[in-house]
Coordinates of C-alpha atoms in Angstrom, one line a residue:
Chain M
M1 CA -53.5 -48.1 -81.7
A2 CA -55.8 -46.3 -84.1
T3 CA -54.8 -47.4 -87.6
Q4 CA -58.1 -47.0 -89.4
A5 CA -56.9 -44.3 -91.8
K6 CA -53.6 -44.3 -93.6
P7 CA -51.1 -41.7 -92.4
I8 CA -50.8 -38.6 -94.6
L9 CA -47.4 -37.0 -95.2
Y10 CA -47.4 -33.3 -96.4
G11 CA -43.9 -33.0 -97.9
Y12 CA -41.7 -32.0 -100.8
F13 CA -39.7 -34.4 -103.0
R14 CA -36.4 -32.6 -102.3
S15 CA -36.9 -31.6 -98.7
S16 CA -34.5 -33.6 -96.6
C17 CA -36.8 -33.4 -93.6
S18 CA -39.6 -34.9 -95.6
W19 CA -37.2 -37.6 -96.9
R20 CA -36.3 -38.7 -93.4
V21 CA -40.0 -39.4 -92.7
R22 CA -40.5 -41.2 -96.0
T23 CA -37.6 -43.4 -95.1
A24 CA -38.9 -44.1 -91.6
F25 CA -42.3 -45.1 -93.0
A26 CA -40.5 -47.4 -95.6
L27 CA -38.3 -49.1 -93.0
K28 CA -41.3 -49.8 -90.9
G29 CA -43.4 -51.0 -93.8
I30 CA -46.1 -48.4 -93.2
D31 CA -48.3 -47.5 -96.1
Y32 CA -49.1 -43.8 -96.3
D33 CA -50.5 -41.1 -98.6
Q34 CA -48.5 -38.1 -99.8
V35 CA -49.8 -34.6 -100.3
P36 CA -47.1 -32.6 -102.1
V37 CA -46.4 -29.1 -100.9
N38 CA -44.2 -27.3 -103.4
L39 CA -41.8 -25.0 -101.6
V40 CA -40.9 -23.0 -104.7
K41 CA -44.0 -22.8 -106.9
D42 CA -46.6 -20.1 -106.5
G43 CA -44.2 -18.3 -104.1
G44 CA -44.1 -21.4 -101.9
Q45 CA -47.2 -23.4 -101.2
Q46 CA -46.2 -23.8 -97.6
L47 CA -47.0 -20.1 -97.1
T48 CA -50.7 -20.4 -97.6
E49 CA -53.2 -19.8 -94.8
Q50 CA -54.4 -23.3 -95.3
Y51 CA -51.1 -24.9 -94.8
K52 CA -50.3 -22.6 -91.8
E53 CA -53.2 -24.1 -89.9
L54 CA -51.7 -27.5 -90.4
N55 CA -48.2 -26.4 -89.5
P56 CA -47.8 -22.9 -88.0
M57 CA -44.0 -22.9 -88.7
R58 CA -45.0 -23.2 -92.4
Q59 CA -42.4 -26.0 -93.1
V60 CA -42.5 -29.5 -94.3
P61 CA -43.0 -32.2 -93.3
T62 CA -46.3 -32.4 -91.5
V63 CA -47.9 -35.8 -90.8
K64 CA -51.5 -36.7 -89.9
I65 CA -51.4 -40.0 -88.1
D66 CA -53.7 -41.8 -85.7
G67 CA -55.9 -38.7 -85.4
V68 CA -53.1 -36.3 -84.5
T69 CA -51.2 -33.8 -86.6
L70 CA -47.5 -33.7 -86.0
S71 CA -44.6 -31.6 -87.3
Q72 CA -40.8 -31.8 -86.8
S73 CA -39.3 -34.8 -88.5
L74 CA -37.6 -36.3 -85.5
A75 CA -40.7 -36.0 -83.3
I76 CA -42.7 -37.7 -86.0
I77 CA -40.1 -40.5 -86.3
E78 CA -39.9 -41.0 -82.5
Y79 CA -43.7 -41.3 -82.5
I80 CA -43.6 -43.9 -85.3
E81 CA -40.9 -45.7 -83.4
E82 CA -43.0 -45.8 -80.2
T83 CA -46.2 -46.9 -81.8
R84 CA -44.9 -49.2 -84.4
P85 CA -41.8 -50.6 -82.7
S86 CA -40.8 -53.2 -85.3
P87 CA -38.4 -53.2 -86.9
P88 CA -36.7 -50.9 -84.4
L89 CA -35.0 -47.6 -85.4
L90 CA -33.2 -47.3 -82.0
P91 CA -30.8 -49.7 -80.4
A92 CA -31.6 -51.4 -77.1
S93 CA -29.0 -49.8 -74.8
P94 CA -29.4 -46.2 -73.5
Q95 CA -25.8 -45.3 -74.4
K96 CA -26.2 -46.4 -78.0
R97 CA -29.6 -44.7 -78.2
A98 CA -27.9 -41.5 -77.0
Q99 CA -25.3 -41.9 -79.7
V100 CA -28.0 -42.3 -82.4
R101 CA -29.8 -39.2 -81.1
M102 CA -26.6 -37.2 -80.9
I103 CA -25.9 -38.0 -84.6
C104 CA -29.5 -37.2 -85.6
D105 CA -29.4 -33.9 -83.6
L106 CA -26.0 -32.8 -85.1
I107 CA -27.6 -33.1 -88.5
V108 CA -31.1 -31.9 -87.7
S109 CA -30.1 -28.9 -85.5
G110 CA -26.5 -28.4 -86.4
I111 CA -26.4 -28.6 -90.2
Q112 CA -29.7 -28.7 -92.1
P113 CA -31.4 -25.6 -90.6
L114 CA -28.4 -23.6 -91.6
Q115 CA -28.7 -24.6 -95.2
N116 CA -32.5 -25.0 -95.8
L117 CA -34.4 -23.1 -98.5
Y118 CA -35.7 -20.4 -96.2
L119 CA -32.3 -19.5 -94.9
L120 CA -30.6 -19.6 -98.3
Q121 CA -33.3 -17.3 -99.7
K122 CA -32.4 -14.8 -96.9
I123 CA -28.6 -15.2 -97.5
G124 CA -29.0 -14.4 -101.2
D125 CA -26.0 -14.4 -103.5
E126 CA -23.6 -16.0 -101.1
K127 CA -25.9 -19.0 -100.6
V128 CA -23.8 -21.7 -102.1
S129 CA -20.7 -20.9 -100.1
W130 CA -22.9 -20.4 -97.0
A131 CA -24.4 -23.9 -97.5
Q132 CA -21.0 -25.4 -98.2
H133 CA -19.6 -23.8 -95.0
F134 CA -22.2 -25.2 -92.7
I135 CA -22.3 -28.7 -94.3
I136 CA -18.5 -29.0 -94.2
R137 CA -18.4 -27.7 -90.6
G138 CA -21.0 -30.3 -89.5
F139 CA -19.4 -33.1 -91.5
E140 CA -16.0 -32.3 -90.0
A141 CA -17.5 -33.0 -86.6
L142 CA -19.6 -36.0 -87.8
E143 CA -16.8 -37.9 -89.5
P144 CA -14.8 -38.5 -86.3
I145 CA -17.9 -39.3 -84.3
L146 CA -19.0 -41.9 -86.9
K147 CA -15.5 -43.4 -87.0
Q148 CA -16.1 -44.2 -83.4
T149 CA -19.7 -45.3 -83.5
A150 CA -20.2 -46.9 -86.9
G151 CA -20.2 -50.6 -87.8
K152 CA -22.1 -51.5 -90.9
F153 CA -24.4 -48.5 -90.1
C154 CA -24.0 -45.2 -88.2
V155 CA -24.2 -46.9 -84.8
G156 CA -23.1 -50.5 -84.8
N157 CA -24.6 -52.9 -87.2
E158 CA -28.3 -52.1 -86.8
I159 CA -30.0 -49.5 -88.9
S160 CA -31.3 -46.5 -86.9
M161 CA -32.7 -43.0 -87.1
A162 CA -29.1 -41.8 -87.5
D163 CA -28.9 -43.5 -90.9
V164 CA -32.3 -42.1 -91.8
C165 CA -30.9 -38.5 -91.1
L166 CA -27.6 -39.1 -92.8
V167 CA -28.6 -39.9 -96.3
P168 CA -30.6 -36.8 -97.1
Q169 CA -27.8 -34.6 -95.6
V170 CA -25.2 -36.2 -97.9
Y171 CA -27.6 -35.6 -100.9
N172 CA -27.6 -31.9 -99.9
A173 CA -23.8 -31.9 -99.6
E174 CA -23.5 -33.3 -103.1
R175 CA -26.1 -30.8 -104.4
F176 CA -24.0 -28.0 -103.1
K177 CA -20.8 -29.5 -104.5
V178 CA -19.1 -30.4 -101.2
D179 CA -16.2 -32.7 -101.9
M180 CA -17.2 -35.9 -100.1
S181 CA -13.8 -37.6 -100.4
Q182 CA -12.7 -35.7 -97.3
F183 CA -15.4 -37.6 -95.3
P184 CA -14.7 -41.3 -96.1
T185 CA -16.7 -42.7 -93.3
I186 CA -19.8 -40.6 -94.1
K187 CA -19.4 -41.4 -97.8
G188 CA -19.1 -45.1 -97.2
L189 CA -22.1 -45.3 -95.0
N190 CA -24.1 -43.3 -97.4
E191 CA -23.2 -45.7 -100.3
T192 CA -24.2 -48.7 -98.2
L193 CA -27.5 -47.1 -97.2
L194 CA -28.4 -46.2 -100.8
T195 CA -28.5 -49.8 -101.7
L196 CA -31.3 -50.5 -99.3
E197 CA -34.9 -50.6 -100.6
A198 CA -36.2 -48.1 -98.0
F199 CA -33.8 -45.4 -99.1
K200 CA -34.4 -46.1 -102.8
V201 CA -38.2 -45.8 -102.6
S202 CA -38.0 -42.7 -100.5
H203 CA -35.4 -41.0 -102.7
P204 CA -36.2 -37.5 -104.1
S205 CA -35.8 -38.9 -107.7
C206 CA -39.0 -41.0 -107.5
Q207 CA -41.7 -39.2 -105.6
P208 CA -45.1 -38.2 -106.8
D209 CA -44.0 -34.6 -107.1
T210 CA -40.6 -35.2 -108.6
P211 CA -40.3 -33.0 -111.7
E212 CA -39.8 -34.9 -115.0
E213 CA -36.3 -33.6 -115.5
L214 CA -35.1 -34.9 -112.1
R215 CA -36.8 -38.3 -112.3
A216 CA -34.6 -41.4 -112.0
Chain W
M1 CA -34.0 -49.3 -66.0
H2 CA -31.4 -47.8 -63.7
V3 CA -27.7 -47.7 -64.2
S4 CA -27.1 -46.9 -60.5
L5 CA -24.0 -49.2 -60.5
S6 CA -22.2 -46.9 -62.9
C7 CA -23.1 -43.7 -61.0
L8 CA -19.8 -44.0 -59.2
T9 CA -18.6 -40.6 -60.4
K10 CA -20.7 -37.5 -60.8
P11 CA -21.6 -36.4 -64.3
I12 CA -19.6 -33.5 -65.7
L13 CA -21.2 -30.8 -67.7
Y14 CA -19.0 -28.7 -70.0
G15 CA -21.0 -25.6 -70.6
Y16 CA -21.3 -21.8 -70.6
F17 CA -23.5 -19.8 -68.2
R18 CA -25.4 -18.1 -71.0
S19 CA -25.6 -20.9 -73.5
S20 CA -29.3 -21.9 -73.8
C21 CA -28.3 -25.4 -74.8
S22 CA -26.2 -25.8 -71.6
W23 CA -29.1 -24.3 -69.5
R24 CA -31.4 -27.0 -70.8
V25 CA -29.1 -29.7 -69.5
R26 CA -28.6 -27.9 -66.2
T27 CA -32.4 -27.7 -65.7
A28 CA -32.9 -31.4 -66.6
F29 CA -30.2 -32.4 -64.0
A30 CA -32.0 -30.1 -61.4
L31 CA -35.4 -31.5 -62.1
K32 CA -34.1 -35.1 -61.8
G33 CA -32.2 -34.2 -58.6
I34 CA -28.9 -35.3 -60.2
D35 CA -25.8 -33.8 -58.6
Y36 CA -23.1 -32.9 -61.2
D37 CA -19.9 -31.0 -61.7
Q38 CA -19.5 -28.1 -64.1
V39 CA -16.5 -27.2 -66.2
P40 CA -17.0 -23.8 -67.7
V41 CA -16.1 -23.3 -71.4
N42 CA -16.1 -19.6 -72.2
L43 CA -17.5 -19.0 -75.7
V44 CA -16.1 -15.5 -75.9
K45 CA -12.9 -15.2 -73.9
D46 CA -9.6 -15.9 -75.5
G47 CA -11.3 -16.0 -78.9
G48 CA -13.7 -18.6 -77.6
Q49 CA -12.2 -21.3 -75.4
Q50 CA -14.0 -24.0 -77.3
V51 CA -12.1 -22.8 -80.3
K52 CA -8.9 -21.6 -78.7
L53 CA -8.4 -24.7 -76.7
T54 CA -9.0 -26.3 -80.0
E55 CA -7.5 -29.7 -79.8
Q56 CA -8.5 -30.3 -76.2
Y57 CA -12.1 -29.3 -76.5
K58 CA -12.5 -30.6 -80.0
E59 CA -11.6 -34.1 -78.8
L60 CA -14.4 -33.9 -76.3
N61 CA -16.9 -32.4 -78.8
P62 CA -15.9 -32.3 -82.5
M63 CA -18.6 -29.8 -83.2
R64 CA -16.8 -27.4 -80.8
Q65 CA -20.1 -26.5 -79.1
V66 CA -21.5 -26.6 -75.6
P67 CA -22.8 -28.5 -73.8
T68 CA -20.8 -31.7 -73.6
V69 CA -21.6 -34.2 -70.8
K70 CA -19.5 -37.0 -69.4
I71 CA -21.9 -39.4 -67.7
D72 CA -21.8 -43.1 -66.9
G73 CA -18.5 -43.5 -68.7
V74 CA -19.8 -42.0 -72.0
T75 CA -19.3 -38.6 -73.5
L76 CA -22.4 -37.1 -75.1
S77 CA -23.1 -33.9 -77.0
Q78 CA -26.4 -32.4 -78.3
S79 CA -28.6 -31.2 -75.5
L80 CA -31.7 -33.2 -76.4
A81 CA -29.7 -36.4 -76.9
I82 CA -28.3 -35.8 -73.4
I83 CA -31.7 -35.1 -71.9
E84 CA -33.3 -38.2 -73.5
Y85 CA -30.4 -40.3 -72.1
I86 CA -31.0 -38.8 -68.6
E87 CA -34.7 -39.5 -69.0
E88 CA -34.1 -43.2 -70.0
T89 CA -31.6 -43.9 -67.2
R90 CA -33.1 -41.8 -64.4
P91 CA -36.8 -42.1 -65.2
S92 CA -38.1 -40.4 -62.1
P93 CA -39.5 -37.8 -62.0
P94 CA -40.4 -38.1 -65.7
L95 CA -39.7 -35.4 -68.3
L96 CA -42.0 -37.1 -70.9
P97 CA -45.7 -37.9 -70.6
A98 CA -47.0 -41.4 -70.8
S99 CA -49.0 -41.4 -74.0
P100 CA -47.2 -41.5 -77.4
Q101 CA -49.3 -38.6 -78.7
K102 CA -48.4 -36.3 -75.9
R103 CA -44.8 -37.4 -76.0
A104 CA -44.8 -36.5 -79.7
Q105 CA -46.2 -33.1 -78.8
V106 CA -43.5 -32.5 -76.3
R107 CA -40.8 -33.5 -78.8
M108 CA -42.4 -31.4 -81.5
I109 CA -42.1 -28.3 -79.2
C110 CA -38.6 -29.1 -78.2
D111 CA -37.5 -29.6 -81.9
L112 CA -39.2 -26.4 -83.0
I113 CA -37.0 -24.5 -80.5
V114 CA -33.9 -26.6 -80.8
S115 CA -33.8 -26.9 -84.6
G116 CA -36.1 -24.1 -85.7
I117 CA -35.0 -21.2 -83.6
Q118 CA -31.9 -21.4 -81.5
P119 CA -29.4 -22.5 -84.1
L120 CA -30.4 -19.5 -86.2
Q121 CA -29.5 -17.1 -83.4
N122 CA -26.6 -18.8 -81.6
L123 CA -23.3 -17.1 -81.1
Y124 CA -21.5 -18.7 -84.0
L125 CA -24.2 -17.7 -86.5
L126 CA -24.5 -14.1 -85.2
Q127 CA -20.7 -13.7 -85.5
K128 CA -21.1 -14.7 -89.2
I129 CA -24.0 -12.3 -89.7
G130 CA -22.1 -9.4 -88.3
D131 CA -23.7 -6.0 -88.1
E132 CA -27.2 -7.1 -88.8
K133 CA -27.2 -9.6 -85.9
V134 CA -29.8 -8.2 -83.6
S135 CA -32.4 -7.9 -86.3
W136 CA -31.5 -11.3 -87.6
A137 CA -31.9 -12.9 -84.2
Q138 CA -35.2 -11.1 -83.6
H139 CA -36.4 -12.3 -87.0
F140 CA -35.8 -15.9 -86.3
I141 CA -37.1 -15.8 -82.7
I142 CA -40.3 -14.0 -83.7
R143 CA -40.8 -16.4 -86.6
G144 CA -40.4 -19.4 -84.3
F145 CA -42.6 -17.9 -81.5
E146 CA -45.3 -17.0 -84.0
A147 CA -45.5 -20.7 -84.7
L148 CA -45.1 -21.9 -81.1
E149 CA -47.8 -19.6 -79.7
P150 CA -50.7 -21.3 -81.4
I151 CA -49.2 -24.7 -80.8
L152 CA -48.9 -24.1 -77.1
K153 CA -52.4 -22.6 -77.0
Q154 CA -53.6 -26.1 -78.0
T155 CA -51.2 -28.2 -75.9
A156 CA -50.7 -26.3 -72.8
G157 CA -52.2 -26.7 -69.4
K158 CA -50.2 -25.5 -66.5
F159 CA -47.1 -26.5 -68.5
C160 CA -46.3 -26.7 -72.2
V161 CA -48.1 -30.0 -72.6
G162 CA -50.9 -30.6 -70.1
N163 CA -50.2 -30.3 -66.4
E164 CA -46.9 -32.2 -66.1
I165 CA -43.5 -30.7 -66.6
S166 CA -41.6 -32.0 -69.6
M167 CA -38.6 -31.4 -71.8
A168 CA -40.7 -28.9 -73.7
D169 CA -40.7 -26.6 -70.6
V170 CA -36.9 -27.2 -70.2
C171 CA -36.4 -25.9 -73.8
L172 CA -38.8 -23.0 -73.6
V173 CA -37.3 -21.0 -70.7
P174 CA -33.9 -20.5 -72.2
Q175 CA -35.4 -19.5 -75.5
V176 CA -37.5 -16.8 -73.9
Y177 CA -34.4 -15.5 -72.1
N178 CA -32.8 -15.2 -75.5
A179 CA -35.9 -13.4 -76.8
E180 CA -35.7 -10.9 -74.0
R181 CA -32.0 -10.5 -74.5
F182 CA -32.6 -9.5 -78.1
K183 CA -35.5 -7.2 -77.1
V184 CA -38.3 -9.2 -78.7
D185 CA -41.6 -7.8 -77.5
M186 CA -43.0 -10.8 -75.6
S187 CA -46.5 -9.3 -75.1
Q188 CA -47.4 -10.6 -78.6
F189 CA -46.9 -14.2 -77.3
P190 CA -49.1 -14.3 -74.1
T191 CA -49.1 -18.1 -73.8
I192 CA -45.3 -18.4 -74.1
K193 CA -44.9 -15.5 -71.7
G194 CA -47.3 -16.9 -69.1
L195 CA -45.7 -20.4 -69.2
N196 CA -42.3 -18.9 -68.8
E197 CA -43.4 -16.9 -65.8
T198 CA -44.8 -20.0 -64.2
L199 CA -41.7 -22.0 -64.9
L200 CA -39.3 -19.4 -63.5
T201 CA -40.9 -19.8 -60.1
L202 CA -39.7 -23.4 -60.0
E203 CA -36.6 -24.2 -58.1
A204 CA -35.0 -26.2 -60.9
F205 CA -35.2 -23.2 -63.3
K206 CA -33.9 -20.9 -60.6
V207 CA -30.8 -22.9 -59.7
S208 CA -30.0 -23.5 -63.4
H209 CA -30.5 -19.8 -64.4
P210 CA -27.5 -18.0 -66.1
S211 CA -27.4 -15.5 -63.4
C212 CA -26.1 -17.9 -60.8
Q213 CA -23.6 -20.3 -62.4
P214 CA -20.0 -20.8 -61.4
D215 CA -18.9 -18.8 -64.5
T216 CA -21.5 -16.0 -64.4
P217 CA -19.6 -12.7 -64.5
E218 CA -19.9 -10.5 -61.5
E219 CA -21.9 -7.8 -63.4
L220 CA -24.5 -10.3 -64.4
R221 CA -24.9 -12.2 -61.1
A222 CA -28.3 -12.2 -59.5

């Protein structure tokens, strides 16, 4: 395992996809460097030719690790899981692993892409109600799923990738003024997770590129 | 690790002939040689059977989407979660390479399609967009393929990643079908186009194709 250079994360303080990777690094105790990519300033720093070479989709996060360049937060997290297996972010049994991945995918494919910055810029004036619609739709599905799967964490009593994906999505929900009282299981899990160190250090309020007015 | 003892009943796939997410799972089953039953859920008829049969289907899949799979006594949704489960419980032939770096490349390609393209042009979204839906779908497919083309130029051999078939190939073919359906000019993506042509010659992609499913309408049958 090539661990000569520290991993580098190209991300944005408030990008939920970047936050997922920051949390995974923190849970695994992996030290890494951050290179902020401001999605709003200068028309969006992710749109430069330079960044496009790193990530042709022109999104964050991108990670350089062990001599490879990877994009897509879940692909990055699964790679980290396979190469640094301890502590684990997936349960042992295939059925529980599938439940974890199902929850991750519901968020990562079924909610977040429908309310990310790029999409909301295309939607224009209706963007808040649009974002609320897709978050609520997704959470209305996630709530009964989590009622079945959750123990102390999203799936049983061990932390997993599902928890890593959940917290940033709840942050987005709150940012778009979704009433979280209708999703008590999600709300409760989120509150538990936010007490954990890994979720605190990776929080948008305390990143190198967090603007002063949003710092914790 | 096999769960052969709990393969007492055949898996059941709740899907739709033209749903690319359902097609991915059909292909994975075919590549693994897994026999399964299909229960068609028509996304359009009766106002959308997954919506119309609201309570029934919603209990199966609270997101009210396809596919849903019942397998080994569990009910799973989300095509990649299903495929990763199949991969872990029926490892042969493999749909992921051996090395972690190549596995990450496969997953990156899958995720680009499954999170970065398809959800932006699925039926639900296009119904919300309304009149502009064709140009909307084209926009997001082209945007995604413009990123995927250089990635695949780097990773591809005979297949998306090297010379072994993987989940990336499973995700690619349905997305190209969608591109063609929305009249995207595929000649601007020669790597994607070439891989798709190769893959469509394989039996697993033929038997899982939308043109020959139990619920394929007569006028669209091969």
